[in-house]
Tab-separated table of C-alpha atoms and ligand atoms in Angstrom:
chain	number	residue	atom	x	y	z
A	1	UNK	CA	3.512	15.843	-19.597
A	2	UNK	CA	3.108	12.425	-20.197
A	3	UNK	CA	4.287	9.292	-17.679
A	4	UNK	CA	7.569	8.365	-17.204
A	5	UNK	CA	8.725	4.630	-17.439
A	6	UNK	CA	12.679	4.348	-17.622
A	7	UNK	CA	15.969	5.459	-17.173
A	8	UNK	CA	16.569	7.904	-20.815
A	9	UNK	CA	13.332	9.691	-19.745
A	10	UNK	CA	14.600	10.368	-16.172
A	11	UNK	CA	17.990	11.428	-17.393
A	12	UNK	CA	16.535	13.748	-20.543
A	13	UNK	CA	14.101	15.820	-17.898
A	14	UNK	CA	17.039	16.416	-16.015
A	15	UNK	CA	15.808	14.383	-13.037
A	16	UNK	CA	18.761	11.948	-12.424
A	17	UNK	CA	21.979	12.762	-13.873
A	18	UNK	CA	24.178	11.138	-16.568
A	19	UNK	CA	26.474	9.751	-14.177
A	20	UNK	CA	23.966	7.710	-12.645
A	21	UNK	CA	22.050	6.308	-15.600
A	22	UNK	CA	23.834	3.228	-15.046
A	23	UNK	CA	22.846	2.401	-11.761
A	24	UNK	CA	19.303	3.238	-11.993
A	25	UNK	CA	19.246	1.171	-15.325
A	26	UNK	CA	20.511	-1.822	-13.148
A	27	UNK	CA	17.298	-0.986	-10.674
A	28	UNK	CA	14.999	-0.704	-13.587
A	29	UNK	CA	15.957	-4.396	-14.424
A	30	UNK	CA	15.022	-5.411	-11.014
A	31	UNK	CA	11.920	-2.769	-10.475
A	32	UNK	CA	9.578	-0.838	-12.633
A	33	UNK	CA	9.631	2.325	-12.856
A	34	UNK	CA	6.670	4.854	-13.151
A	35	UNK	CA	6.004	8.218	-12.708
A	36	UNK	CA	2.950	9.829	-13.644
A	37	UNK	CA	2.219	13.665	-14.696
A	38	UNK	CA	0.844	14.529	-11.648
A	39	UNK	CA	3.870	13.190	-9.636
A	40	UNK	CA	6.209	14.562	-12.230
A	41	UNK	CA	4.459	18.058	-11.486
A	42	UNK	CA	5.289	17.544	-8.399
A	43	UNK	CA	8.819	16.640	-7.753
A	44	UNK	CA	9.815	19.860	-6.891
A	45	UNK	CA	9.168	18.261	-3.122
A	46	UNK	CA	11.020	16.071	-1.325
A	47	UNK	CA	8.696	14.103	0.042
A	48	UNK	CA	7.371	13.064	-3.226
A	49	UNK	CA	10.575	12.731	-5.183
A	50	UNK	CA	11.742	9.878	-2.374
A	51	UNK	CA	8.882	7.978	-2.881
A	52	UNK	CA	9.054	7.903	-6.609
A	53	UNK	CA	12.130	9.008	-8.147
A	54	UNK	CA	13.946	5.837	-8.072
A	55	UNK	CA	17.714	5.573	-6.242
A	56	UNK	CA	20.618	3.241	-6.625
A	57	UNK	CA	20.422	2.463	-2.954
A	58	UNK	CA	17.660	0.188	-3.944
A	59	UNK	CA	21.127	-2.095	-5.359
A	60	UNK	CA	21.901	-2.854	-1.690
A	61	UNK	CA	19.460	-5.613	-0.968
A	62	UNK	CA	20.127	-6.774	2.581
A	63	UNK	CA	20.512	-10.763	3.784
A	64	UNK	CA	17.226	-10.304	5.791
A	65	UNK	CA	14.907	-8.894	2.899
A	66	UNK	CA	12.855	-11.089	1.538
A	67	UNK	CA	11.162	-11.116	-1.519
A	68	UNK	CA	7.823	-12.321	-0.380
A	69	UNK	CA	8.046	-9.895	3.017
A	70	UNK	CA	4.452	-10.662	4.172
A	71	UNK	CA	4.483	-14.334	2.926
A	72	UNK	CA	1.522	-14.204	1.154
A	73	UNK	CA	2.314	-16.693	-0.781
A	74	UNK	CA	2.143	-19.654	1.897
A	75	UNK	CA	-1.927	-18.551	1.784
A	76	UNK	CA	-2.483	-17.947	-2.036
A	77	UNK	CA	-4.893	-21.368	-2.630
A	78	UNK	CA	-5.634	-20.223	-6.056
A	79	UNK	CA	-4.252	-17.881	-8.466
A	80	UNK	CA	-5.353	-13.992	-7.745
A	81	UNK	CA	-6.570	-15.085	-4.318
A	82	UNK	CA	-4.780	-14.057	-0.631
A	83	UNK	CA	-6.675	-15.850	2.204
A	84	UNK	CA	-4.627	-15.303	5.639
A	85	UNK	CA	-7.757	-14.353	7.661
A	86	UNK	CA	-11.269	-16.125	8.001
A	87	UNK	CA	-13.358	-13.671	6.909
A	88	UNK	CA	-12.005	-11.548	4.179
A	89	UNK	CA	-10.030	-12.356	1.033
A	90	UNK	CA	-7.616	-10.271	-0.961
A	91	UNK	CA	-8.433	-10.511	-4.970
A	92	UNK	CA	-6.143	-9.454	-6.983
A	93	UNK	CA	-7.356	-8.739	-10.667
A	94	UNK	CA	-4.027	-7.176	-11.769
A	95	UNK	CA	-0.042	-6.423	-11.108
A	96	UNK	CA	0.339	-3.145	-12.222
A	97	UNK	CA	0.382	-0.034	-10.661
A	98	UNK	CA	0.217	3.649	-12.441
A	99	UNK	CA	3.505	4.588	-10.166
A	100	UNK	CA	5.811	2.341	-8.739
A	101	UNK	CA	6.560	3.461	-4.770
A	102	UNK	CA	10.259	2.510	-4.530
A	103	UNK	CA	9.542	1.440	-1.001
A	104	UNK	CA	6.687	-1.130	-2.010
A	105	UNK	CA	6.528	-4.532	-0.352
A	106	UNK	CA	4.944	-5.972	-3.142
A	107	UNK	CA	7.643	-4.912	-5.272
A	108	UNK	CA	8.916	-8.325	-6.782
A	109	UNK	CA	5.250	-8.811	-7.917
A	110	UNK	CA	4.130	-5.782	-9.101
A	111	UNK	CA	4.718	-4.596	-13.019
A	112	UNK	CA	4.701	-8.199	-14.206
A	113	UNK	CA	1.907	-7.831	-17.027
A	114	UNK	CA	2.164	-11.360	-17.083
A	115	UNK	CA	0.355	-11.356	-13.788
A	116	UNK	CA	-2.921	-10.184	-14.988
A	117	UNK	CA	-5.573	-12.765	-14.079
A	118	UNK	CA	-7.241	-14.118	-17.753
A	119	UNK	CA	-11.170	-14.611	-17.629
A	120	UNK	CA	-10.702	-17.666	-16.853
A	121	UNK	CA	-8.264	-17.394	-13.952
A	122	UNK	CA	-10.795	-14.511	-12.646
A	123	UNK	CA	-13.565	-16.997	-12.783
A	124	UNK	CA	-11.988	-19.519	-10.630
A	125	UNK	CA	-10.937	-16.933	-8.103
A	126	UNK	CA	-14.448	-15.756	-8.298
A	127	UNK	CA	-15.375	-19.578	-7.629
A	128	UNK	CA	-13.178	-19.865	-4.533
A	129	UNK	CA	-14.827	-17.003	-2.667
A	130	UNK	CA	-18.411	-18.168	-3.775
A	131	UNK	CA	-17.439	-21.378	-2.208
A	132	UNK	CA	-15.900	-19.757	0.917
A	133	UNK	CA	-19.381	-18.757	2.632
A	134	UNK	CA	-17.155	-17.374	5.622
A	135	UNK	CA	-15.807	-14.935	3.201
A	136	UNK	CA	-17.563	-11.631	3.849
A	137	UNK	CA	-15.366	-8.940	2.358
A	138	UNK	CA	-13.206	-8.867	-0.554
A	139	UNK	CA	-10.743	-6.689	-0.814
A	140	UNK	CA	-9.573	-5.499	-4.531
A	141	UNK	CA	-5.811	-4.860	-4.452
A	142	UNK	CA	-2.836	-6.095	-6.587
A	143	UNK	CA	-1.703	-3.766	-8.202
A	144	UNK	CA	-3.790	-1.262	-8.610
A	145	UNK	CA	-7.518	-2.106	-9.042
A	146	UNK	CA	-8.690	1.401	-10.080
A	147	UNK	CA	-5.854	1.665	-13.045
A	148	UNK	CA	-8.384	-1.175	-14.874
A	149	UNK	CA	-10.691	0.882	-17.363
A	150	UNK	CA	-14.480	1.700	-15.660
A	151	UNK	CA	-15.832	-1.000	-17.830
A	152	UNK	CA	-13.374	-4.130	-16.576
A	153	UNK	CA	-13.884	-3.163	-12.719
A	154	UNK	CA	-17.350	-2.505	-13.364
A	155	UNK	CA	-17.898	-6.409	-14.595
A	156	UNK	CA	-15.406	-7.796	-11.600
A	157	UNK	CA	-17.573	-5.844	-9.302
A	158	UNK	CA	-20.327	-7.014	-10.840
A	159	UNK	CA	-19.138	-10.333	-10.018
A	160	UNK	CA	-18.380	-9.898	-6.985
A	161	UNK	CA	-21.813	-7.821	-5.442
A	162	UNK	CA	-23.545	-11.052	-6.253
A	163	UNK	CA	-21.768	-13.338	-4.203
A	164	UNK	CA	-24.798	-13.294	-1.479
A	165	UNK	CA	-22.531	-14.126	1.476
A	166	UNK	CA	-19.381	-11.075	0.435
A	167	UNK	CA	-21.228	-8.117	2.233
A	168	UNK	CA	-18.567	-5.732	2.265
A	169	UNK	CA	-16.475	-4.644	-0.926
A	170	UNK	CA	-12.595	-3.087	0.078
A	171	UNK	CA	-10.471	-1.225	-2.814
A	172	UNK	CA	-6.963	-0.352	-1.878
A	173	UNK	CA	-5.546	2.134	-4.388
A	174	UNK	CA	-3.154	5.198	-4.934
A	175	UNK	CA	-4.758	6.202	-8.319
A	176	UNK	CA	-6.926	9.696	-6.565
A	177	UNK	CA	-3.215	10.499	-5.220
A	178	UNK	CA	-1.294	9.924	-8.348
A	179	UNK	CA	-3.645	10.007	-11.462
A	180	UNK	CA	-6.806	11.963	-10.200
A	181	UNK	CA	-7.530	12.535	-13.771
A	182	UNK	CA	-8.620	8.727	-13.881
A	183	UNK	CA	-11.607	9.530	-11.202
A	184	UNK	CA	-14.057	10.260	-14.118
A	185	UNK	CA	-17.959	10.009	-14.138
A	186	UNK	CA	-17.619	6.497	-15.481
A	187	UNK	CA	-15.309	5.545	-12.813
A	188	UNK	CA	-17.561	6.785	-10.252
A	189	UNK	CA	-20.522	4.801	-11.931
A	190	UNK	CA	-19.392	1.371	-11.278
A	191	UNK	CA	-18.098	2.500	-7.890
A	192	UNK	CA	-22.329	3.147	-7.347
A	193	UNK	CA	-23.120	-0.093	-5.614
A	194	UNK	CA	-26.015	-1.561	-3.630
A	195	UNK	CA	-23.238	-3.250	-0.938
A	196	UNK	CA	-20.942	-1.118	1.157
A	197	UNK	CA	-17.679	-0.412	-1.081
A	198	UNK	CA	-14.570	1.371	0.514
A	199	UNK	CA	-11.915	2.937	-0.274
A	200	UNK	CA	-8.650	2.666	0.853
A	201	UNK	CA	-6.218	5.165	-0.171
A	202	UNK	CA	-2.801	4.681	0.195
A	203	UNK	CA	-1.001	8.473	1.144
A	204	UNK	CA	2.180	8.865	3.350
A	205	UNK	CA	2.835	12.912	2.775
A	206	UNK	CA	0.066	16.230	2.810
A	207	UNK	CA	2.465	17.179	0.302
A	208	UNK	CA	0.644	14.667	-1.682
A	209	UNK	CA	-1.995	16.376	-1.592
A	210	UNK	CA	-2.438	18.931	-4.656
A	211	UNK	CA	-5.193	20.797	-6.419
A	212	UNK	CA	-5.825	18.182	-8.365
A	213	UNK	CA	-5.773	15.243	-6.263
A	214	UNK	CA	-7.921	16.995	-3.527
A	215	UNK	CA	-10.488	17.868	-6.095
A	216	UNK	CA	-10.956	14.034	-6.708
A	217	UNK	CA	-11.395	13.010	-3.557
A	218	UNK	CA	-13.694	15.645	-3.762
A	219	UNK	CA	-15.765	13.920	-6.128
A	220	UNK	CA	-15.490	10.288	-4.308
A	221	UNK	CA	-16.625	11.987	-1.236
A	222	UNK	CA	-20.063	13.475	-3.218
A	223	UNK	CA	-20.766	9.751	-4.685
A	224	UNK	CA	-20.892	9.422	-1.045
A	225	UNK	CA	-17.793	6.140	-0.906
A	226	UNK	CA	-16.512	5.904	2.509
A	227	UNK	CA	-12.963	7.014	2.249
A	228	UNK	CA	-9.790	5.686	4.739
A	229	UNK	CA	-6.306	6.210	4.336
A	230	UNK	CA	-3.002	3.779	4.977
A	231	UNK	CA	0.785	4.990	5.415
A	232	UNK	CA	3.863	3.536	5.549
A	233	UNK	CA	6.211	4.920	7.645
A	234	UNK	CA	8.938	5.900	6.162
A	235	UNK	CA	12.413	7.783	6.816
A	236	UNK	CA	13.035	11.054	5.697
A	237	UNK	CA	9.231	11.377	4.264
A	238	UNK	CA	6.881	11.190	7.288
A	239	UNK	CA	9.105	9.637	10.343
A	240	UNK	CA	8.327	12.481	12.487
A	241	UNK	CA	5.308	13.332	14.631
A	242	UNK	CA	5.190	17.000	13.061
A	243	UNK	CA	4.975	15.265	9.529
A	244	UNK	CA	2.662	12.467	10.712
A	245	UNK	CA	0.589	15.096	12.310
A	246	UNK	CA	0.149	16.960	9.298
A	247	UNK	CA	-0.604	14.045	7.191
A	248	UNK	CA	-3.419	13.139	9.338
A	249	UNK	CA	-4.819	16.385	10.142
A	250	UNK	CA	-4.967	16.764	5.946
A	251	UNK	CA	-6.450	13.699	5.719
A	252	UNK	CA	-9.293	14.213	7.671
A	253	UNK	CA	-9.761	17.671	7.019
A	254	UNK	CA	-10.960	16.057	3.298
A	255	UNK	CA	-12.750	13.375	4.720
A	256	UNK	CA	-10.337	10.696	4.954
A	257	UNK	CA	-10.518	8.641	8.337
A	258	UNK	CA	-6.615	7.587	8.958
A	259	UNK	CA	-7.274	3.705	8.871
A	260	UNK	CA	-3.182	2.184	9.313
A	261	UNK	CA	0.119	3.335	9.490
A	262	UNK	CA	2.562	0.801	8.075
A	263	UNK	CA	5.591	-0.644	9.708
A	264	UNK	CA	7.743	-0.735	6.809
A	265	UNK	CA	8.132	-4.156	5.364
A	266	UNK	CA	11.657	-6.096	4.797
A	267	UNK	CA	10.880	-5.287	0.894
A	268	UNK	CA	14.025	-6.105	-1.105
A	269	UNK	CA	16.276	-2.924	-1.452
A	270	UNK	CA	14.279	-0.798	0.833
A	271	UNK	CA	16.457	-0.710	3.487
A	272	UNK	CA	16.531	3.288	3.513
A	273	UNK	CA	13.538	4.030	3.935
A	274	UNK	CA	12.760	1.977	7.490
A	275	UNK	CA	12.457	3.177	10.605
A	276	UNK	CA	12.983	1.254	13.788
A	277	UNK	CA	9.995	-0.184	15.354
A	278	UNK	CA	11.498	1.601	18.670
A	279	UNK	CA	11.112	4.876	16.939
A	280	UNK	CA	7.419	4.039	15.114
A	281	UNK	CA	6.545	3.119	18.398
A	282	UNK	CA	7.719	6.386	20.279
A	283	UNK	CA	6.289	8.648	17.551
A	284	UNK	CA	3.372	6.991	17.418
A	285	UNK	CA	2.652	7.046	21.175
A	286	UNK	CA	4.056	11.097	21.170
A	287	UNK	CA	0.794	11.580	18.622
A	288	UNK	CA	-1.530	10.394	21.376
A	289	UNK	CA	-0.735	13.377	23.105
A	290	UNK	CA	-1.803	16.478	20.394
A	291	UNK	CA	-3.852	14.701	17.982
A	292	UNK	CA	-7.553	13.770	17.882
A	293	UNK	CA	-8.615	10.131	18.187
A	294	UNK	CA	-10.036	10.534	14.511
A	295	UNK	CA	-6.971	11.499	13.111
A	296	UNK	CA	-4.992	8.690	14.735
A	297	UNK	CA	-4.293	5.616	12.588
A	298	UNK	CA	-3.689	2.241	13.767
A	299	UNK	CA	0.190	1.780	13.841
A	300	UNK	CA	1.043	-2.264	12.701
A	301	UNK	CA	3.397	-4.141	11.652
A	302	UNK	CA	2.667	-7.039	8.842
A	303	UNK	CA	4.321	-10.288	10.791
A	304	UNK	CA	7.234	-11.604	7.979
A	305	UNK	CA	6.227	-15.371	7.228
A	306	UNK	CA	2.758	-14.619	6.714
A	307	UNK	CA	1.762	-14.456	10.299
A	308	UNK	CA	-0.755	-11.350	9.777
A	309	UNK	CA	-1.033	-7.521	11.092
A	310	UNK	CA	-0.034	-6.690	14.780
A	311	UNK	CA	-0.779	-3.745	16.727
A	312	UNK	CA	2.523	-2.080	16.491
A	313	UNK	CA	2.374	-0.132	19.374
A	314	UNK	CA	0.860	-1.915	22.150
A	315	UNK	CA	0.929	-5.115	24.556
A	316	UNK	CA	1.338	-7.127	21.123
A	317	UNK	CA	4.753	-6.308	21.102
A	318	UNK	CA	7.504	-6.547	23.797
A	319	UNK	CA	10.831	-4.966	23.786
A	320	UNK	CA	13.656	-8.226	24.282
A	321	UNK	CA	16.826	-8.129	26.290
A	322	UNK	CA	18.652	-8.024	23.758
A	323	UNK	CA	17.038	-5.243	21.730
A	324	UNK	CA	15.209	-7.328	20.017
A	325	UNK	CA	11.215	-7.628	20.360
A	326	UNK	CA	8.777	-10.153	21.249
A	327	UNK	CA	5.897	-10.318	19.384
A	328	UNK	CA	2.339	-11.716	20.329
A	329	UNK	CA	0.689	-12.850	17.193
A	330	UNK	CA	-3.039	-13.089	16.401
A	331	UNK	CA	-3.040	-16.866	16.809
A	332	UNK	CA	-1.734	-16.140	20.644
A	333	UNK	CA	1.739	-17.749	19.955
A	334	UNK	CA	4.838	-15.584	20.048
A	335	UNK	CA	8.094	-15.005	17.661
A	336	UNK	CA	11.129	-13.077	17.506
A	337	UNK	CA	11.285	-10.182	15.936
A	338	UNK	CA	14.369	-7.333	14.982
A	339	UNK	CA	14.586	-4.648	12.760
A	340	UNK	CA	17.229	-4.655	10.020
A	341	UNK	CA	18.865	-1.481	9.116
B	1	PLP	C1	-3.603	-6.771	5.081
B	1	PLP	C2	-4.395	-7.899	4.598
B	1	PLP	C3	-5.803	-7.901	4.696
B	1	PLP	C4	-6.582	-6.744	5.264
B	1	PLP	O1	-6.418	-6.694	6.630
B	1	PLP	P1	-7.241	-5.653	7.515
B	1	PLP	O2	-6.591	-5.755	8.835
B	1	PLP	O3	-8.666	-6.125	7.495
B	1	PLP	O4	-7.103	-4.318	6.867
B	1	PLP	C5	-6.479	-9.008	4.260
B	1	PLP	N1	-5.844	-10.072	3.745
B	1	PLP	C6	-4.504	-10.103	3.652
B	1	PLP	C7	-3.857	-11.313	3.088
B	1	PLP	C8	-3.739	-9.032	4.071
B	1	PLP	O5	-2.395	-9.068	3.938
B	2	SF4	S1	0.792	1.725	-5.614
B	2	SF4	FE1	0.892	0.176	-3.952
B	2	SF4	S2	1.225	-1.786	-5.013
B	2	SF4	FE2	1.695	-0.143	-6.482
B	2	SF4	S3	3.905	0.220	-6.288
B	2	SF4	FE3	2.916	1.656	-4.873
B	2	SF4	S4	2.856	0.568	-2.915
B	2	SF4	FE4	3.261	-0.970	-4.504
């Protein structure tokens, strides 16, 4: 099986039908589409075919979505650079992902090749964080970083190990979860470093969990990387504490340490796949009954204008009058929040 990138593939392996070839070509203009052989081998589950197959509900883009949902764009000083908190830096080599998650909030970015930093670009991002001496982590995301070959992440990590004041090295990915064929011994060779490197993977169902992709993590786990995990929350795929619960409890049974569970973003054309932040907040406070403390992600919600993560559940945020919330931000001010949807 080989990937799948547009609307005559989806249609010939029987996965949409004729009568909606249209409409999904009219996402496809707006969003990429990818599926990859080991999603396609597994879209015989809902869970998975949600996240990836893509729908013509993603046409209804709603007043209050926005296409920068996190505003990361008010704190991008330099091309391939996100700076929105002192001490770490988001770097982001590359736009493209091996799947496209229909419910991403990076979705008007993503699958622009255009976007791929040149060597020169890269160098002055470099520049900017060797300049930065608060900057102690960087955090390789985009994109996805691992869907470079070995040999081009191997020279930006290079790069980046020998910044002396970056002590800390972040990847967020989805590649072990959707192309665990990539984790190769090359792969794992540049991921060998003298600093601390982490990996965050990015899983929202056990379902995503096959053979295959458990066997990888596997094999990050013996090169001894410190694996975490993040989730969105998401309707109809994990928005229950029974599905959360076993999400978790798979994670960490392979050594993955739950790190966040996503709010779900006001990404354009995502509007049915959120949850209510009264409902994230009620499951998430039912799993503090049943589940261990190691299992248990951090619940927040991304601020929209760029104001940073929140604590979902707790004092951070305050229920309104009129069903709205209050929101206490990191900077101790506080804004108005509601869910759309
Ligand atoms: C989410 C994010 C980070 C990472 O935040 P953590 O809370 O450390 O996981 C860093 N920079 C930006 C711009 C972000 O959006
Ligand atoms: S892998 Fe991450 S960045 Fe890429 S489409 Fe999915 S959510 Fe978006």
């Amino acid at each position: 099986m080989s990937y799948i990138r547009n609307t005559h593939a989806l249609v010939k392996q029987g996965l949409i039908s004729e009568e909606k070839s249209e409409a999904i070509t009219k996402v496809a203009e707006k969003f990429q589409i990818s599926l990859s052989p080991e999603v396609l081998a597994n879209m015989d589950k809902a869970e998975i075919r949600e996240q990836y197959l893509p729908s013509e509900k993603e046409l209804d883009i709603k007043e209050q979505e926005l296409n920068d949902p996190i505003g990361d764009q008010k704190f991008t000083p330099i091309k391939g650079i996100t700076h929105r908190y002192p001490d770490r830096v988001l770097l982001k080599p590359l736009h493209t992902c091996s799947v496209y998650c229909r419910f991403c909030f990076r979705r008007e970015k993503v699958g622009q090749a255009e976007e791929i930093l040149s060597q020169n670009e890269l160098e002055h991002a470099l520049q900017y964080i060797r300049k930065n001496k608060n900057i102690w982590e960087v955090i390789l995301t985009g994109g996805d970083p691992l869907s470079l070959s070995p040999q081009k992440l191997g020279a930006i990590l290079d790069k980046v190990e020998a910044i002396a004041h970056v002590k800390v090295i972040r990847i967020h990915t989805r590649i072990p979860l959707v192309a665990p064929e990539k984790i190769s011994a090359s792969l794992l060779n540049v991921l060998d470093r003298e600093k601390a490197l982490y990996l965050i993977l990015h899983c929202n169902s056990h379902k995503e969990l096959t053979e295959n992709v458990r066997l990888g993590i596997k094999k990050l786990c013996k090169a001894g990387l410190p694996l975490l995990s993040q989730s969105v929350l998401l309707k109809n795929i994990n928005d229950s504490v029974e599905k959360l619960e076993e999400l978790f409890r798979s994670l960490v049974e392979i050594r993955i340490r739950p790190y966040y569970l996503h709010h779900p973003d006001l990404a354009q054309g995502t509007s049915h796949f959120r949850v209510s932040l009264e409902r994230g907040r009620q499951i998430t406070s039912d799993l503090r009954k049943s589940l261990s403390g190691i299992a248990q992600p951090l619940y927040v919600l991304d601020v929209p204008g760029g104001l940073g993560k929140v604590p979902a559940g707790g004092e951070f945020i305050q229920a309104t009058e009129d069903e709205a919330w209050k929101i206490r931000t990191i900077h101790d001010t506080f804004v108005d929040y509601q869910d759309y949807l």
